[in-house]
Amino acid sequence: MGKYTVRRLVIALPSLLGISLILFVLLALAPGDPFGELATNSNIPPEIREALRVKFGIDDPILIRYVRWLIAMLHGDWGFSFASRINVDQLILQRVPTTLFVVGSSQILALAIALPVGVYAAMRPYSIFDQIANTMAFIGFSLPTFFTGLLLILIFSVNLGWLPFVYRADIAATGWQWYWESFKQAIMPVAVLGLFQAASYTRYVRSAVLDVIRLDYVTTARSKGLNEAKVIIKHVVRNALIPVVTLVALQMPAVFGGAIVTEQIFRIPGIGSLLITAILANDTPVIMAVTFVFACLVVVFNLMADIIYGWLDPRISYR
Amino acid sequence: MAVASVVILAALTSAVLLGPFIWRVPINEIDFTARLSAPGWQHPFGTDDLGQDLLARMLYGGRISLAVGFAAMVVAIIAGTLIGAISGISRGSVDAVLMWITDLFLALPQLPLLLLVIYLFRDFLKNLVGPEGGVFILIVLVIGAFRWMPVARLVRAQFLSLREKEFVEAARALGATTPRLVVRHILPNSLGPVIVAGTIDVAAAIIAESTLSFLGLGFPPDIPTWGRLLFDAKDYLDIAPHWALFAGAAIFLTVLAINFIGDGLRDALDPRKVM
Amino acid sequence: MKERELRDLIADVKTGRLSRRAFVQRMIAVGLTAPMAGMMLSQSGVAMAATAIPYKPAKAGGGGLLKLLYWQAITLLNPHFAIGTKDQEGSRIFYEPLAGWDGEGNLVPVLAAEIPSKENDGLSEDGRSVVWKLKRGVKWHDGKPLTADDVVFTWEYARTPETATVTIGSYKDVKVEKIDDFTVRVSFAKPTPYWADAFVGTYGMIIPKHLFADYIGGKSRDAPTNLKPVGTGPYLFVDFKPGDLVLAKRNPDYHVPNRPHFDTLEVKGGGDAVSAARAVLQTGEYDYAWNMLVEDEILQRLESAGKGTVRITPSGNVEFIMLNSTDPAVEVDGERASRKTRHPLFSDPAVRQAIGLLIDRASIEKFIYGRAGVATANFLNNPERFRSKNTKFEFNIEKANAILEAAGWKKGADGVRAKDGKALKFVFQTSINAPRQKTQAIVKQACQKAGIDVELKSVVGSVFFSSDTANPDTYPHFYCDAQMYNTTMPQADPQIFMNQYLSWETATRENKWQGRNVSRWQSKEYDEIYKQAEQELDAVKRAAMYIKLNEMVVGDNYIQPIISRARVAAVKGSVTAHFSGWDNDLWQLASWYREA
């Protein structure tokens, strides 16, 4: 197990390097350029546009730019945003706490709903509870977040006037007031994201538990006279957690990466909105930095998932 | 339930296939005098802000939405299952390489990649199979390409766990070859998450198509797919709720039907039925 | 509109028979800008008459918090790096120019003591220089006085190519020198009738020498002041999160008495235009929302909540359709839409004329842009019609059908017209933006009724409006039959604007599609008149020439103006704000106040 982990960690480095190269080339080839908006501006002569391109080194060969980026990254220099003309790490660091808070809470909410509901529904398949849970889940993932977000705004902000719909990262209040305001403004975005996620998690949990609950060893454990709760928790849930762990590991990078649509709707200054603005402005250094951090998290969390499999089901052996 | 769902799905499919021949209102007939009108005799589903008939648009767009939803789901499921299964059964360096590819796809930024794909392939496919066919293939492949990774990870995890289970050991001891083990014993037992993923993917693909057409990658802007209708309607939610209602309901019904069929399928495939 | 007619109109303004506002409106209607009209009047001896800006509060401060909402978030706060309008607006909170433009083409002094004129010896007789006198007693936010050195420095900073400013166009061809501590002279290489460009309005914000002196040229990006602006404006910098939030507080030493009214200022960014409108008009969470690119239908419903109003400010933007004069389907020397080709359909004037008749401008105005657009009378061929109040463009499907029929385009079995084996089918592209897609749908449907098959295409804005040489979907490539976008006049003087139809400005592969003539329309006569106008000193003669040029372009039907777009903002009912279509929305931020 330990040896396996070490080996995987060693492989992770070159694989990240490979991913970073592909990301870099892809962004360099993607259409659009950071000074696009200048092109429609007749006040700026073409020479200046050209000078700007040279200044930011946009026209150098891709591989040279990649090596330059890599070396800078190794020195802790994340690059320089074309659009904001400041360092990229500064931009990202401003956004991290908000993203972690909003997307993190929504993930917790999703799991808090999906685990009990999914397990309970699977224990009594096709019962009334199961049917209702399923229908809610279907509604949950057939409605896109851009739609549900707006619906909540119309209900709770416009009609009832209970909640604000413009999210503010810095609230002027202090003490309890601050917590209350932060909580109030987070309710809608967390609910939109969390419920959307919970809908699909619930389906996966239910299916995973159903798969396990029918296996022989569960029947054996039951027949040994163990009480039902113990059977469910020790034998069923533990095995059923493998798909859930897989899914959670797939979602964890998003806790950093943010949720583009929801952040746009509620004006949450998170990484997702930073990324989308950067993409629309073709601000490549920012896109590269965000996607690279995201890639690192993908690799790390999937690695962690692989390790957790072994812990959940000791029979899984790695070679 | 599953039977009822098959009926619903068949009804939806035949509605979008045959509907335009019965309800012969053109989808792009602009009528400013009837803009945003509520459902009524003249326009059973009401009209949008240009006074275009929503029933006609729903029927026409439904063909594309349903086709895209299913095709993209099939692409994602097949690719994901294949990669996950190979990875899970072979382990070692094959597993490492396949999981590296999975990680890579998970890490790719979608929007710039999409723009690159349109730019590289649109004209090529347009020349090859005509504008609509080219766009269709492109969309299905793009949506499929962005949605197979969870399936692959899930299937692989199932394989890792199942291949050590008693019944697989037993079959192996009886001399079953690896392909036979996979096809007969492991795969059927790992289909649970695959079926769930498949049903979720249909909904996701229908919605994703609207995002793509919003980015100019999808069908031309005047083709009213369900996702697109929902997207266009969102700003009018408090003014003309009927606009969003029917598109949303159609997607929901489709998802519902597919899910129940999926559940039925899974129960039918499962040798140890629970009732 | 001929020179003589212009002179008559100006004479009418002089004698008071025609109001200044009406004159400016007519100039806008023929494609000129309000500042250009103001310049003409000023040269003809009609003094600038700045509109009075009402301001009730009797003391500075006490207004509480002012909340502004920009759905495109402000990303930087250096006015000379401002890529988009949003960044100019953000910078304008802290920095100020010598003068700004009001809605009627008057220069309004801000940091200048007075507007230069021949009477105060500000303008030289030969049109080669202008002298600006600075207001005294103005202090930078850090307490240092504003002097002529700062103005001279701003010029040096902006004109240095290595600084990479976006304002360089206004500064590179002028020379600025200090006469005394509070006077500067701007000299031009040749006689320049349009003298109010450098240090004026959007591109004219003055920056402090003592904070930027070390960061001129290549080091410009390291200036700490880029992120923490120190200007002369009504509000002091507090905090800035790029792409999200700007916070500011009242400047107690502001150089205009009793201003500003608000104690603190918050500018939030991000999201979409519709929900920004909701936040002002429906819930009242915010006091002002910028650039409401929203269907008027929605805005009107939101306004009915009674919390705020939509403010419409006329400006010089025109939404138009451009027909390709070259053939995008044929590749010549590795380049499509080469100027060596001619468009197979549009080279027939009848087709162009028919398309002109098939654009239902009245409906586009009424049902899409609403109050924010006027079916444009811009580029009108006929001065008589221009004088009448009902300047409606004709929308007539029968007539279009008749014209096509007469020109030999016959309907085939599929309902599409054809002639000599060429079917009347074309691809029509634009950027992704809801009103544009709806306009596309309206045009397509009318064309269908006239036997023209239109394929619609939409390209994401960040690609369409880019100068990417490798991408065929950008608007300068114009690898398409027809396209639609919005012309913006970044400078009030039409000279640079009108170069977009010059033959030597044609966008080609050779100049990496940097040429400004995207439609590839060419005319020897146009080129000639343009050259004459460049040399012309008399503002009125010059204006007449530009009007003539406008008419030539549109008269040929390759350019089809649709709608003249106004700037739209949402303002909460209790707040009084002042806008101008020829300057930033925040140009008079110091005079905004809240009714008690």
mmCIF file of C-alpha atoms in Angstrom, chain A residues 29-53 55-56 59 77 79-80 82-87 90-91 94-95 150 153-154 157-159 163-170 263-269 273-274 277 279-282, chain C residues 67 69 71 75-76 81 83-85 87 161-170 172 197 203 217-218 220-221 226-227 239-245 247 266 268-273 275-276 278-279 282-283 285-286 460 462-463 465-468 471 475 488 490-491 496-497 512 514 516:
data_model
loop_
_atom_site.group_PDB
_atom_site.id
_atom_site.type_symbol
_atom_site.label_atom_id
_atom_site.label_comp_id
_atom_site.label_asym_id
_atom_site.label_seq_id
_atom_site.Cartn_x
_atom_site.Cartn_y
_atom_site.Cartn_z
ATOM 1 C CA LEU A 29 -3.965 27.388 -30.533
ATOM 2 C CA ALA A 30 -7.455 28.382 -29.409
ATOM 3 C CA PRO A 31 -8.883 31.249 -31.429
ATOM 4 C CA GLY A 32 -9.013 34.801 -30.175
ATOM 5 C CA ASP A 33 -6.302 37.070 -28.871
ATOM 6 C CA PRO A 34 -6.041 39.233 -25.778
ATOM 7 C CA PHE A 35 -6.014 42.483 -27.680
ATOM 8 C CA GLY A 36 -9.154 41.736 -29.630
ATOM 9 C CA GLU A 37 -11.084 44.596 -28.203
ATOM 10 C CA LEU A 38 -8.388 46.940 -29.410
ATOM 11 C CA ALA A 39 -8.946 45.767 -32.948
ATOM 12 C CA THR A 40 -12.326 47.463 -33.197
ATOM 13 C CA ASN A 41 -10.884 50.644 -31.773
ATOM 14 C CA SER A 42 -9.788 52.909 -34.592
ATOM 15 C CA ASN A 43 -7.931 55.095 -32.128
ATOM 16 C CA ILE A 44 -5.199 52.500 -31.777
ATOM 17 C CA PRO A 45 -2.890 52.221 -34.756
ATOM 18 C CA PRO A 46 -1.911 48.713 -35.893
ATOM 19 C CA GLU A 47 1.741 49.346 -34.929
ATOM 20 C CA ILE A 48 0.687 49.683 -31.304
ATOM 21 C CA ARG A 49 -1.283 46.479 -31.395
ATOM 22 C CA GLU A 50 1.791 44.850 -32.854
ATOM 23 C CA ALA A 51 3.975 46.360 -30.125
ATOM 24 C CA LEU A 52 1.636 45.062 -27.451
ATOM 25 C CA ARG A 53 1.804 41.580 -28.912
ATOM 26 C CA LYS A 55 5.645 43.079 -25.410
ATOM 27 C CA PHE A 56 3.626 40.210 -24.042
ATOM 28 C CA ASP A 59 3.958 35.801 -31.267
ATOM 29 C CA ASP A 77 5.945 33.360 -10.903
ATOM 30 C CA GLY A 79 2.413 35.053 -14.911
ATOM 31 C CA PHE A 80 0.979 38.460 -15.611
ATOM 32 C CA PHE A 82 -3.053 40.970 -19.832
ATOM 33 C CA ALA A 83 -6.458 42.271 -18.892
ATOM 34 C CA SER A 84 -5.771 43.495 -15.362
ATOM 35 C CA ARG A 85 -2.059 44.113 -15.795
ATOM 36 C CA ILE A 86 -1.242 42.584 -12.426
ATOM 37 C CA ASN A 87 0.236 39.281 -11.314
ATOM 38 C CA GLN A 90 -2.701 37.964 -6.750
ATOM 39 C CA LEU A 91 -5.859 37.678 -8.827
ATOM 40 C CA GLN A 94 -8.334 37.090 -3.943
ATOM 41 C CA ARG A 95 -10.867 34.624 -5.252
ATOM 42 C CA LEU A 150 -33.093 32.666 -11.646
ATOM 43 C CA ILE A 153 -33.955 34.984 -7.312
ATOM 44 C CA LEU A 154 -37.440 35.748 -8.566
ATOM 45 C CA SER A 157 -35.312 38.302 -3.784
ATOM 46 C CA VAL A 158 -37.828 39.922 -6.082
ATOM 47 C CA ASN A 159 -41.155 38.706 -4.750
ATOM 48 C CA LEU A 163 -32.499 37.441 0.427
ATOM 49 C CA PRO A 164 -30.003 39.599 -1.485
ATOM 50 C CA PHE A 165 -28.988 38.281 -4.890
ATOM 51 C CA VAL A 166 -25.792 40.200 -5.407
ATOM 52 C CA TYR A 167 -23.051 38.389 -3.514
ATOM 53 C CA ARG A 168 -20.455 40.504 -1.766
ATOM 54 C CA ALA A 169 -17.116 39.119 -0.750
ATOM 55 C CA ASP A 170 -16.507 41.869 1.775
ATOM 56 C CA GLU A 263 -21.109 32.455 -9.943
ATOM 57 C CA GLN A 264 -22.264 34.543 -12.885
ATOM 58 C CA ILE A 265 -25.884 34.551 -11.753
ATOM 59 C CA PHE A 266 -25.170 35.597 -8.187
ATOM 60 C CA ARG A 267 -22.090 37.697 -9.015
ATOM 61 C CA ILE A 268 -19.907 35.623 -6.720
ATOM 62 C CA PRO A 269 -16.292 36.723 -7.094
ATOM 63 C CA SER A 273 -16.144 33.878 -12.795
ATOM 64 C CA LEU A 274 -12.471 34.793 -12.997
ATOM 65 C CA THR A 277 -13.957 36.527 -17.819
ATOM 66 C CA ILE A 279 -11.574 33.226 -21.363
ATOM 67 C CA LEU A 280 -13.850 35.827 -22.902
ATOM 68 C CA ALA A 281 -11.034 38.366 -22.765
ATOM 69 C CA ASN A 282 -8.540 35.758 -24.014
ATOM 70 C CA LYS C 67 -23.899 51.634 -5.075
ATOM 71 C CA LEU C 69 -23.431 47.905 -10.643
ATOM 72 C CA TRP C 71 -22.280 43.664 -15.329
ATOM 73 C CA THR C 75 -10.509 44.885 -14.326
ATOM 74 C CA LEU C 76 -8.054 47.755 -14.071
ATOM 75 C CA PHE C 81 -4.627 50.965 -20.081
ATOM 76 C CA ILE C 83 -9.293 48.194 -22.741
ATOM 77 C CA GLY C 84 -13.056 48.450 -22.478
ATOM 78 C CA THR C 85 -15.524 51.149 -21.531
ATOM 79 C CA ASP C 87 -12.300 50.237 -17.242
ATOM 80 C CA PRO C 161 5.046 53.120 -27.369
ATOM 81 C CA GLU C 162 6.779 50.950 -24.721
ATOM 82 C CA THR C 163 4.284 52.089 -22.100
ATOM 83 C CA ALA C 164 1.730 50.350 -24.310
ATOM 84 C CA THR C 165 -1.177 52.641 -23.575
ATOM 85 C CA VAL C 166 -4.431 52.350 -25.474
ATOM 86 C CA THR C 167 -4.741 56.137 -25.609
ATOM 87 C CA ILE C 168 -1.624 56.575 -27.706
ATOM 88 C CA GLY C 169 -3.640 57.547 -30.792
ATOM 89 C CA SER C 170 -4.636 60.819 -29.151
ATOM 90 C CA LYS C 172 1.425 60.434 -30.590
ATOM 91 C CA ASP C 197 -8.806 65.367 -28.425
ATOM 92 C CA TYR C 203 -8.955 59.397 -23.379
ATOM 93 C CA GLY C 217 7.876 52.840 -20.858
ATOM 94 C CA GLY C 218 8.682 49.176 -20.286
ATOM 95 C CA SER C 220 4.746 50.668 -16.736
ATOM 96 C CA ARG C 221 3.289 47.426 -15.453
ATOM 97 C CA ASN C 226 -1.958 51.068 -11.379
ATOM 98 C CA LEU C 227 -3.904 49.278 -8.668
ATOM 99 C CA ASP C 239 -9.982 49.066 -2.166
ATOM 100 C CA PHE C 240 -9.948 47.290 -5.509
ATOM 101 C CA LYS C 241 -10.500 43.651 -6.373
ATOM 102 C CA PRO C 242 -9.960 43.265 -10.124
ATOM 103 C CA GLY C 243 -12.987 41.803 -11.820
ATOM 104 C CA ASP C 244 -15.157 42.266 -8.750
ATOM 105 C CA LEU C 245 -15.242 45.368 -6.598
ATOM 106 C CA LEU C 247 -14.541 50.845 -3.044
ATOM 107 C CA GLU C 266 -19.136 50.914 -4.076
ATOM 108 C CA LYS C 268 -19.733 45.902 -7.947
ATOM 109 C CA GLY C 269 -19.072 43.979 -11.129
ATOM 110 C CA GLY C 270 -20.048 40.779 -12.889
ATOM 111 C CA GLY C 271 -23.189 38.874 -13.793
ATOM 112 C CA ASP C 272 -25.514 39.687 -16.651
ATOM 113 C CA ALA C 273 -27.356 42.775 -17.821
ATOM 114 C CA SER C 275 -30.232 40.775 -13.403
ATOM 115 C CA ALA C 276 -28.316 44.046 -13.064
ATOM 116 C CA ARG C 278 -33.446 43.840 -11.678
ATOM 117 C CA ALA C 279 -31.118 44.909 -8.883
ATOM 118 C CA GLN C 282 -36.991 45.777 -9.189
ATOM 119 C CA THR C 283 -35.338 45.315 -5.810
ATOM 120 C CA GLU C 285 -30.449 46.981 -4.050
ATOM 121 C CA TYR C 286 -28.309 49.228 -6.271
ATOM 122 C CA VAL C 460 -18.930 34.231 -30.006
ATOM 123 C CA SER C 462 -14.486 37.166 -28.165
ATOM 124 C CA VAL C 463 -13.654 35.542 -31.496
ATOM 125 C CA PHE C 465 -14.190 40.955 -32.538
ATOM 126 C CA SER C 466 -10.621 39.734 -32.349
ATOM 127 C CA SER C 467 -7.701 40.512 -34.583
ATOM 128 C CA ASP C 468 -6.613 36.874 -34.674
ATOM 129 C CA ASN C 471 -9.187 32.652 -37.433
ATOM 130 C CA TYR C 475 -15.198 40.319 -38.657
ATOM 131 C CA THR C 488 -18.487 52.808 -32.368
ATOM 132 C CA PRO C 490 -14.109 56.156 -30.317
ATOM 133 C CA GLN C 491 -13.137 59.626 -31.409
ATOM 134 C CA ILE C 496 -10.330 58.349 -38.511
ATOM 135 C CA PHE C 497 -13.774 56.829 -38.465
ATOM 136 C CA LYS C 512 -2.947 40.663 -41.720
ATOM 137 C CA GLN C 514 -5.521 45.005 -39.985
ATOM 138 C CA ARG C 516 -9.948 49.117 -41.599
#
